[in-house]
mmCIF file of C-alpha atoms and ligand atoms in Angstrom:
data_model
loop_
_atom_site.group_PDB
_atom_site.id
_atom_site.type_symbol
_atom_site.label_atom_id
_atom_site.label_comp_id
_atom_site.label_asym_id
_atom_site.label_seq_id
_atom_site.Cartn_x
_atom_site.Cartn_y
_atom_site.Cartn_z
ATOM 1 C CA MET P 1 -11.293 189.600 99.726
ATOM 2 C CA ASN P 2 -11.999 186.546 101.919
ATOM 3 C CA SER P 3 -8.831 184.623 102.841
ATOM 4 C CA ARG P 4 -8.676 181.146 101.384
ATOM 5 C CA VAL P 5 -10.221 178.163 103.078
ATOM 6 C CA LEU P 6 -7.463 176.061 104.570
ATOM 7 C CA LEU P 7 -7.529 172.239 103.910
ATOM 8 C CA GLY P 8 -6.491 169.817 106.767
ATOM 9 C CA VAL P 9 -6.033 166.249 105.394
ATOM 10 C CA ASN P 10 -6.995 163.608 107.870
ATOM 11 C CA ILE P 11 -4.762 160.475 107.081
ATOM 12 C CA ASP P 12 -6.481 158.112 109.663
ATOM 13 C CA HIS P 13 -7.859 155.766 106.986
ATOM 14 C CA VAL P 14 -4.342 155.229 105.390
ATOM 15 C CA ALA P 15 -3.598 153.547 108.649
ATOM 16 C CA THR P 16 -6.900 151.577 108.609
ATOM 17 C CA LEU P 17 -5.792 150.092 105.393
ATOM 18 C CA ARG P 18 -2.252 149.127 107.011
ATOM 19 C CA GLN P 19 -3.982 147.906 110.302
ATOM 20 C CA ALA P 20 -6.224 145.601 108.268
ATOM 21 C CA ARG P 21 -3.262 143.342 107.564
ATOM 22 C CA GLY P 22 -0.600 144.456 110.258
ATOM 23 C CA THR P 23 1.787 145.221 107.373
ATOM 24 C CA ARG P 24 4.269 148.240 107.317
ATOM 25 C CA TYR P 25 2.374 149.614 104.341
ATOM 26 C CA PRO P 26 0.728 151.837 103.424
ATOM 27 C CA ASP P 27 2.495 154.145 105.809
ATOM 28 C CA PRO P 28 0.532 157.138 106.866
ATOM 29 C CA VAL P 29 3.715 159.110 107.407
ATOM 30 C CA GLN P 30 4.379 158.774 103.619
ATOM 31 C CA ALA P 31 0.762 159.712 103.056
ATOM 32 C CA ALA P 32 1.104 162.902 105.008
ATOM 33 C CA LEU P 33 4.102 164.114 103.123
ATOM 34 C CA VAL P 34 2.494 163.337 99.839
ATOM 35 C CA ALA P 35 -0.582 165.281 100.947
ATOM 36 C CA GLU P 36 1.408 168.311 102.017
ATOM 37 C CA GLU P 37 3.235 168.329 98.588
ATOM 38 C CA ALA P 38 -0.206 168.184 96.969
ATOM 39 C CA GLY P 39 -1.522 171.270 98.856
ATOM 40 C CA ALA P 40 -2.681 170.232 102.397
ATOM 41 C CA ASP P 41 -2.340 173.096 104.814
ATOM 42 C CA GLY P 42 -2.162 170.735 107.740
ATOM 43 C CA ILE P 43 -2.340 166.951 108.526
ATOM 44 C CA THR P 44 -4.941 165.745 111.032
ATOM 45 C CA ILE P 45 -4.458 162.442 112.850
ATOM 46 C CA HIS P 46 -6.681 160.739 115.495
ATOM 47 C CA PRO P 47 -4.846 158.335 117.828
ATOM 48 C CA ARG P 48 -8.031 156.811 119.208
ATOM 49 C CA GLU P 49 -7.930 155.151 122.682
ATOM 50 C CA ASP P 50 -8.226 151.702 120.931
ATOM 51 C CA ARG P 51 -5.463 152.645 118.433
ATOM 52 C CA ARG P 52 -7.644 151.023 115.565
ATOM 53 C CA HIS P 53 -5.737 153.062 113.036
ATOM 54 C CA ILE P 54 -3.131 155.741 113.885
ATOM 55 C CA GLN P 55 -0.538 154.410 116.152
ATOM 56 C CA ASP P 56 1.884 156.385 118.577
ATOM 57 C CA ARG P 57 4.748 155.547 116.262
ATOM 58 C CA ASP P 58 2.923 157.477 113.468
ATOM 59 C CA VAL P 59 2.340 160.613 115.540
ATOM 60 C CA LEU P 60 6.029 160.669 116.786
ATOM 61 C CA LEU P 61 7.420 160.251 113.189
ATOM 62 C CA LEU P 62 5.071 162.818 111.880
ATOM 63 C CA ARG P 63 6.265 165.196 114.583
ATOM 64 C CA GLU P 64 9.693 164.947 113.129
ATOM 65 C CA VAL P 65 8.865 165.209 109.409
ATOM 66 C CA LEU P 66 5.691 167.417 108.923
ATOM 67 C CA GLN P 67 6.351 170.697 107.140
ATOM 68 C CA THR P 68 2.775 172.156 107.656
ATOM 69 C CA LYS P 69 1.021 171.780 111.062
ATOM 70 C CA MET P 70 -0.020 168.684 113.059
ATOM 71 C CA ASN P 71 -3.624 168.810 114.211
ATOM 72 C CA LEU P 72 -3.778 166.046 116.836
ATOM 73 C CA GLU P 73 -7.403 164.836 117.453
ATOM 74 C CA MET P 74 -7.855 163.116 120.763
ATOM 75 C CA ALA P 75 -10.246 162.181 123.596
ATOM 76 C CA VAL P 76 -10.328 164.345 126.600
ATOM 77 C CA THR P 77 -8.420 161.839 128.945
ATOM 78 C CA ASP P 78 -5.423 162.192 131.069
ATOM 79 C CA ALA P 79 -3.366 159.710 129.043
ATOM 80 C CA MET P 80 -4.035 161.535 125.717
ATOM 81 C CA LEU P 81 -3.242 164.926 127.380
ATOM 82 C CA ALA P 82 0.048 163.522 128.479
ATOM 83 C CA PHE P 83 0.698 162.222 124.934
ATOM 84 C CA ALA P 84 -0.058 165.672 123.563
ATOM 85 C CA GLU P 85 2.398 167.199 126.068
ATOM 86 C CA GLN P 86 5.055 164.814 124.888
ATOM 87 C CA VAL P 87 4.336 165.325 121.143
ATOM 88 C CA ARG P 88 3.657 169.159 121.290
ATOM 89 C CA PRO P 89 1.439 169.484 118.177
ATOM 90 C CA GLU P 90 0.676 172.791 116.759
ATOM 91 C CA CYS P 91 -3.078 172.178 117.092
ATOM 92 C CA VAL P 92 -5.102 169.800 119.201
ATOM 93 C CA CYS P 93 -8.816 169.030 118.526
ATOM 94 C CA LEU P 94 -10.686 167.546 121.554
ATOM 95 C CA VAL P 95 -13.252 164.958 120.119
ATOM 96 C CA PRO P 96 -15.694 162.507 121.793
ATOM 97 C CA GLU P 97 -14.803 158.776 121.713
ATOM 98 C CA LYS P 98 -16.843 155.682 122.280
ATOM 99 C CA ARG P 99 -14.987 152.393 121.578
ATOM 100 C CA GLU P 100 -18.030 150.949 119.993
ATOM 101 C CA GLU P 101 -18.484 153.577 117.468
ATOM 102 C CA LEU P 102 -17.644 153.037 113.706
ATOM 103 C CA THR P 103 -16.620 156.695 113.552
ATOM 104 C CA THR P 104 -17.153 159.810 115.425
ATOM 105 C CA GLU P 105 -20.812 159.957 115.976
ATOM 106 C CA GLY P 106 -21.480 163.355 117.567
ATOM 107 C CA GLY P 107 -19.863 166.667 118.782
ATOM 108 C CA LEU P 108 -18.112 166.863 122.277
ATOM 109 C CA ASP P 109 -20.625 167.729 124.897
ATOM 110 C CA VAL P 110 -18.702 170.711 126.236
ATOM 111 C CA ASP P 111 -21.763 172.275 128.005
ATOM 112 C CA GLY P 112 -22.177 168.958 130.068
ATOM 113 C CA GLN P 113 -18.537 168.731 131.229
ATOM 114 C CA GLU P 114 -17.322 172.347 131.228
ATOM 115 C CA GLU P 115 -14.820 172.085 134.040
ATOM 116 C CA ARG P 116 -13.105 168.963 132.576
ATOM 117 C CA VAL P 117 -12.956 170.566 129.196
ATOM 118 C CA ALA P 118 -11.742 173.936 130.511
ATOM 119 C CA LYS P 119 -8.996 172.253 132.409
ATOM 120 C CA ALA P 120 -7.822 170.263 129.415
ATOM 121 C CA CYS P 121 -7.894 173.531 127.285
ATOM 122 C CA ASP P 122 -5.771 175.331 129.954
ATOM 123 C CA ARG P 123 -3.346 172.267 130.069
ATOM 124 C CA LEU P 124 -2.917 172.331 126.239
ATOM 125 C CA ALA P 125 -2.583 176.090 126.057
ATOM 126 C CA LYS P 126 0.277 175.829 128.496
ATOM 127 C CA ILE P 127 2.261 173.799 125.826
ATOM 128 C CA GLY P 128 1.449 176.329 123.168
ATOM 129 C CA ALA P 129 -1.108 174.135 121.377
ATOM 130 C CA GLU P 130 -3.919 175.843 119.371
ATOM 131 C CA VAL P 131 -6.905 174.138 121.045
ATOM 132 C CA SER P 132 -10.136 173.287 119.012
ATOM 133 C CA LEU P 133 -13.356 171.660 120.239
ATOM 134 C CA PHE P 134 -15.056 169.333 117.940
ATOM 135 C CA ILE P 135 -18.789 170.299 118.499
ATOM 136 C CA ASP P 136 -22.188 170.099 117.016
ATOM 137 C CA PRO P 137 -23.362 173.295 115.228
ATOM 138 C CA ASP P 138 -25.296 174.275 118.371
ATOM 139 C CA PRO P 139 -25.088 177.744 120.054
ATOM 140 C CA VAL P 140 -25.184 176.065 123.486
ATOM 141 C CA GLN P 141 -22.054 174.232 122.734
ATOM 142 C CA ILE P 142 -20.400 177.310 121.112
ATOM 143 C CA ASP P 143 -21.208 179.405 124.173
ATOM 144 C CA ALA P 144 -19.669 176.546 126.372
ATOM 145 C CA ALA P 145 -16.620 176.612 124.078
ATOM 146 C CA VAL P 146 -16.086 180.192 124.677
ATOM 147 C CA ARG P 147 -16.468 179.793 128.441
ATOM 148 C CA CYS P 148 -13.820 177.176 128.294
ATOM 149 C CA GLY P 149 -11.391 179.480 126.744
ATOM 150 C CA ALA P 150 -11.014 177.484 123.516
ATOM 151 C CA PRO P 151 -9.907 179.790 120.555
ATOM 152 C CA VAL P 152 -11.219 177.491 117.916
ATOM 153 C CA VAL P 153 -14.238 175.250 117.351
ATOM 154 C CA GLU P 154 -14.549 172.550 114.624
ATOM 155 C CA LEU P 155 -18.233 172.169 113.698
ATOM 156 C CA HIS P 156 -19.423 168.663 113.028
ATOM 157 C CA THR P 157 -20.800 168.583 109.543
ATOM 158 C CA GLY P 158 -22.055 164.877 109.750
ATOM 159 C CA GLU P 159 -25.755 165.622 109.940
ATOM 160 C CA TYR P 160 -25.375 167.679 106.704
ATOM 161 C CA ALA P 161 -23.032 165.323 105.022
ATOM 162 C CA GLU P 162 -24.942 162.117 105.663
ATOM 163 C CA ALA P 163 -28.493 163.301 105.293
ATOM 164 C CA GLN P 164 -30.417 161.414 102.645
ATOM 165 C CA ASP P 165 -33.529 163.600 102.540
ATOM 166 C CA PRO P 166 -32.994 166.797 100.720
ATOM 167 C CA ALA P 167 -35.161 168.749 103.179
ATOM 168 C CA VAL P 168 -33.140 167.264 106.153
ATOM 169 C CA ARG P 169 -29.961 168.175 104.254
ATOM 170 C CA GLU P 170 -31.118 171.730 103.656
ATOM 171 C CA LYS P 171 -32.161 172.202 107.384
ATOM 172 C CA ALA P 172 -28.904 170.736 108.641
ATOM 173 C CA PHE P 173 -26.987 173.101 106.160
ATOM 174 C CA LYS P 174 -28.862 176.233 107.428
ATOM 175 C CA GLN P 175 -28.138 175.178 111.006
ATOM 176 C CA LEU P 176 -24.381 174.851 110.031
ATOM 177 C CA ALA P 177 -24.247 178.216 108.307
ATOM 178 C CA ASP P 178 -26.066 179.821 111.217
ATOM 179 C CA ALA P 179 -23.652 178.220 113.757
ATOM 180 C CA VAL P 180 -20.669 179.525 111.755
ATOM 181 C CA ALA P 181 -21.936 183.058 111.960
ATOM 182 C CA TYR P 182 -22.870 182.798 115.617
ATOM 183 C CA ALA P 183 -19.423 181.345 116.477
ATOM 184 C CA ARG P 184 -17.643 184.072 114.417
ATOM 185 C CA LYS P 185 -19.687 186.734 116.388
ATOM 186 C CA LYS P 186 -18.329 185.163 119.551
ATOM 187 C CA GLY P 187 -14.794 185.733 118.332
ATOM 188 C CA LEU P 188 -14.036 182.140 117.625
ATOM 189 C CA ILE P 189 -12.046 180.724 114.648
ATOM 190 C CA VAL P 190 -14.428 178.266 112.826
ATOM 191 C CA ASN P 191 -13.340 175.059 111.341
ATOM 192 C CA ALA P 192 -15.570 172.200 110.191
ATOM 193 C CA GLY P 193 -15.434 168.669 109.151
ATOM 194 C CA HIS P 194 -16.699 165.058 109.124
ATOM 195 C CA GLY P 195 -18.291 163.222 106.062
ATOM 196 C CA LEU P 196 -17.325 165.736 103.658
ATOM 197 C CA HIS P 197 -16.635 164.612 100.201
ATOM 198 C CA TYR P 198 -16.129 165.830 96.514
ATOM 199 C CA HIS P 199 -19.937 166.443 96.055
ATOM 200 C CA ASN P 200 -20.861 168.161 99.263
ATOM 201 C CA THR P 201 -17.786 170.356 100.277
ATOM 202 C CA GLU P 202 -18.124 173.392 97.994
ATOM 203 C CA ARG P 203 -21.055 174.836 99.592
ATOM 204 C CA VAL P 204 -19.565 174.348 103.150
ATOM 205 C CA ALA P 205 -16.372 175.920 101.978
ATOM 206 C CA ALA P 206 -18.488 178.945 100.685
ATOM 207 C CA ILE P 207 -19.952 179.725 103.970
ATOM 208 C CA PRO P 208 -18.499 183.094 105.068
ATOM 209 C CA GLY P 209 -16.367 182.782 108.002
ATOM 210 C CA ILE P 210 -15.176 179.141 107.620
ATOM 211 C CA ASN P 211 -11.335 178.959 108.403
ATOM 212 C CA GLU P 212 -10.424 175.349 107.642
ATOM 213 C CA LEU P 213 -12.143 172.131 106.677
ATOM 214 C CA ASN P 214 -10.701 168.877 107.835
ATOM 215 C CA ILE P 215 -11.410 166.099 105.217
ATOM 216 C CA GLY P 216 -10.048 162.507 105.278
ATOM 217 C CA HIS P 217 -12.125 159.540 104.699
ATOM 218 C CA ALA P 218 -13.410 160.788 101.199
ATOM 219 C CA ILE P 219 -9.797 161.809 100.086
ATOM 220 C CA VAL P 220 -8.379 158.512 101.086
ATOM 221 C CA ALA P 221 -11.242 156.720 99.198
ATOM 222 C CA ARG P 222 -10.709 158.805 96.060
ATOM 223 C CA ALA P 223 -6.970 158.105 96.420
ATOM 224 C CA VAL P 224 -7.564 154.341 95.915
ATOM 225 C CA PHE P 225 -8.545 155.332 92.258
ATOM 226 C CA THR P 226 -6.684 158.550 91.451
ATOM 227 C CA GLY P 227 -3.635 158.516 93.809
ATOM 228 C CA LEU P 228 -3.360 160.562 96.865
ATOM 229 C CA LYS P 229 -1.733 163.553 95.215
ATOM 230 C CA GLU P 230 -4.368 163.981 92.726
ATOM 231 C CA ALA P 231 -7.098 163.352 95.277
ATOM 232 C CA VAL P 232 -5.695 166.211 97.508
ATOM 233 C CA ARG P 233 -5.262 168.423 94.545
ATOM 234 C CA GLU P 234 -8.917 167.959 93.450
ATOM 235 C CA MET P 235 -10.166 168.747 97.019
ATOM 236 C CA ARG P 236 -7.833 171.810 97.115
ATOM 237 C CA ALA P 237 -9.424 172.993 93.780
ATOM 238 C CA ILE P 238 -12.897 172.653 95.230
ATOM 239 C CA LEU P 239 -11.972 174.857 98.100
ATOM 240 C CA GLU P 240 -10.482 177.450 95.732
ATOM 241 C CA ARG P 241 -13.639 177.351 93.610
ATOM 242 C CA ALA P 242 -15.710 177.874 96.594
ATOM 243 C CA ARG P 243 -13.831 180.989 97.767
ATOM 244 C CA PRO P 244 -11.638 182.502 94.973
HETATM 245 C C1 DXP R 1 -13.780 163.958 114.548
HETATM 246 C C2 DXP R 1 -13.893 163.465 113.286
HETATM 247 O O1 DXP R 1 -14.943 163.491 112.686
HETATM 248 C C3 DXP R 1 -12.759 162.768 112.587
HETATM 249 O O2 DXP R 1 -11.532 163.647 112.501
HETATM 250 C C4 DXP R 1 -12.426 161.445 113.370
HETATM 251 O O3 DXP R 1 -11.103 161.161 113.142
HETATM 252 C C5 DXP R 1 -13.425 160.405 112.915
HETATM 253 O O4 DXP R 1 -12.925 159.177 113.383
HETATM 254 P P1 DXP R 1 -12.306 158.097 112.349
HETATM 255 O O5 DXP R 1 -11.085 158.759 111.750
HETATM 256 O O6 DXP R 1 -11.827 157.047 113.355
HETATM 257 O O7 DXP R 1 -13.307 157.775 111.433
HETATM 258 N N1 LIG R 2 -12.595 166.254 112.017
HETATM 259 C C1 LIG R 2 -12.992 165.736 110.811
HETATM 260 C C2 LIG R 2 -11.792 165.035 109.958
HETATM 261 O O1 LIG R 2 -10.726 165.217 110.467
HETATM 262 C C3 LIG R 2 -12.024 164.128 108.902
HETATM 263 O O2 LIG R 2 -13.310 163.571 108.952
HETATM 264 P P1 LIG R 2 -13.682 162.522 107.698
HETATM 265 O O3 LIG R 2 -13.459 163.408 106.469
HETATM 266 O O4 LIG R 2 -12.676 161.476 107.748
HETATM 267 O O5 LIG R 2 -15.188 162.195 107.917
#
């Protein structure tokens, strides 16, 4: 029987709500503990270079209190690598960042900056972090990830998740499913995420070979109406339904 699909809950946008007024609430640290109680297998946080949401204080406190695993998303910069060496998360996911972007727009171009990414992977492996590369579902990028020595890739599901035209969505889904199979053949652990919500996640979770889905914005949005515990439980149930 296939092992269950893991759920990584990204709590960035709890911090977005806090930063909107500069208050001390809602606290993403409290959100992480609630998400863990509700069934999250890990907590994803993305201290962006502009610190628009997650703050260093959040990361340092979470390091002390998380009971599952910390997946630290970060840009490939010396400053963020040094921060990861200070924090020592279980997992680090290297993502592209542009200050002007509303959210992550594409996957990391590993193929175009292989030496830089390989050095980052090596530096993070030395602190015992499991390194994941957030890439488009593209065999060229998957091959580059293998060359860089990353054991994990997280495939960007944005094109599938945000497609309005059914034909475009189906094409993006097939590209994603083919990329999962290709990456698995290369011996990689395959995660996925970005833009997944309560109506488009089940079929992604059902793709054979998917290890973990990282989902945040949709869970936090649902939590506004149902509460975070229920929102995580509902997403957990979708993953169980996809792969009983
Ligand atoms: C890489 C990815 O898709 C997300 O994990 C990332 O955190 C998105 O950035 P925001 O959380 O700032 O929207
Ligand atoms: N890496 C994807 C992630 O952590 C959450 O992305 P989203 O669900 O907030 O779009």
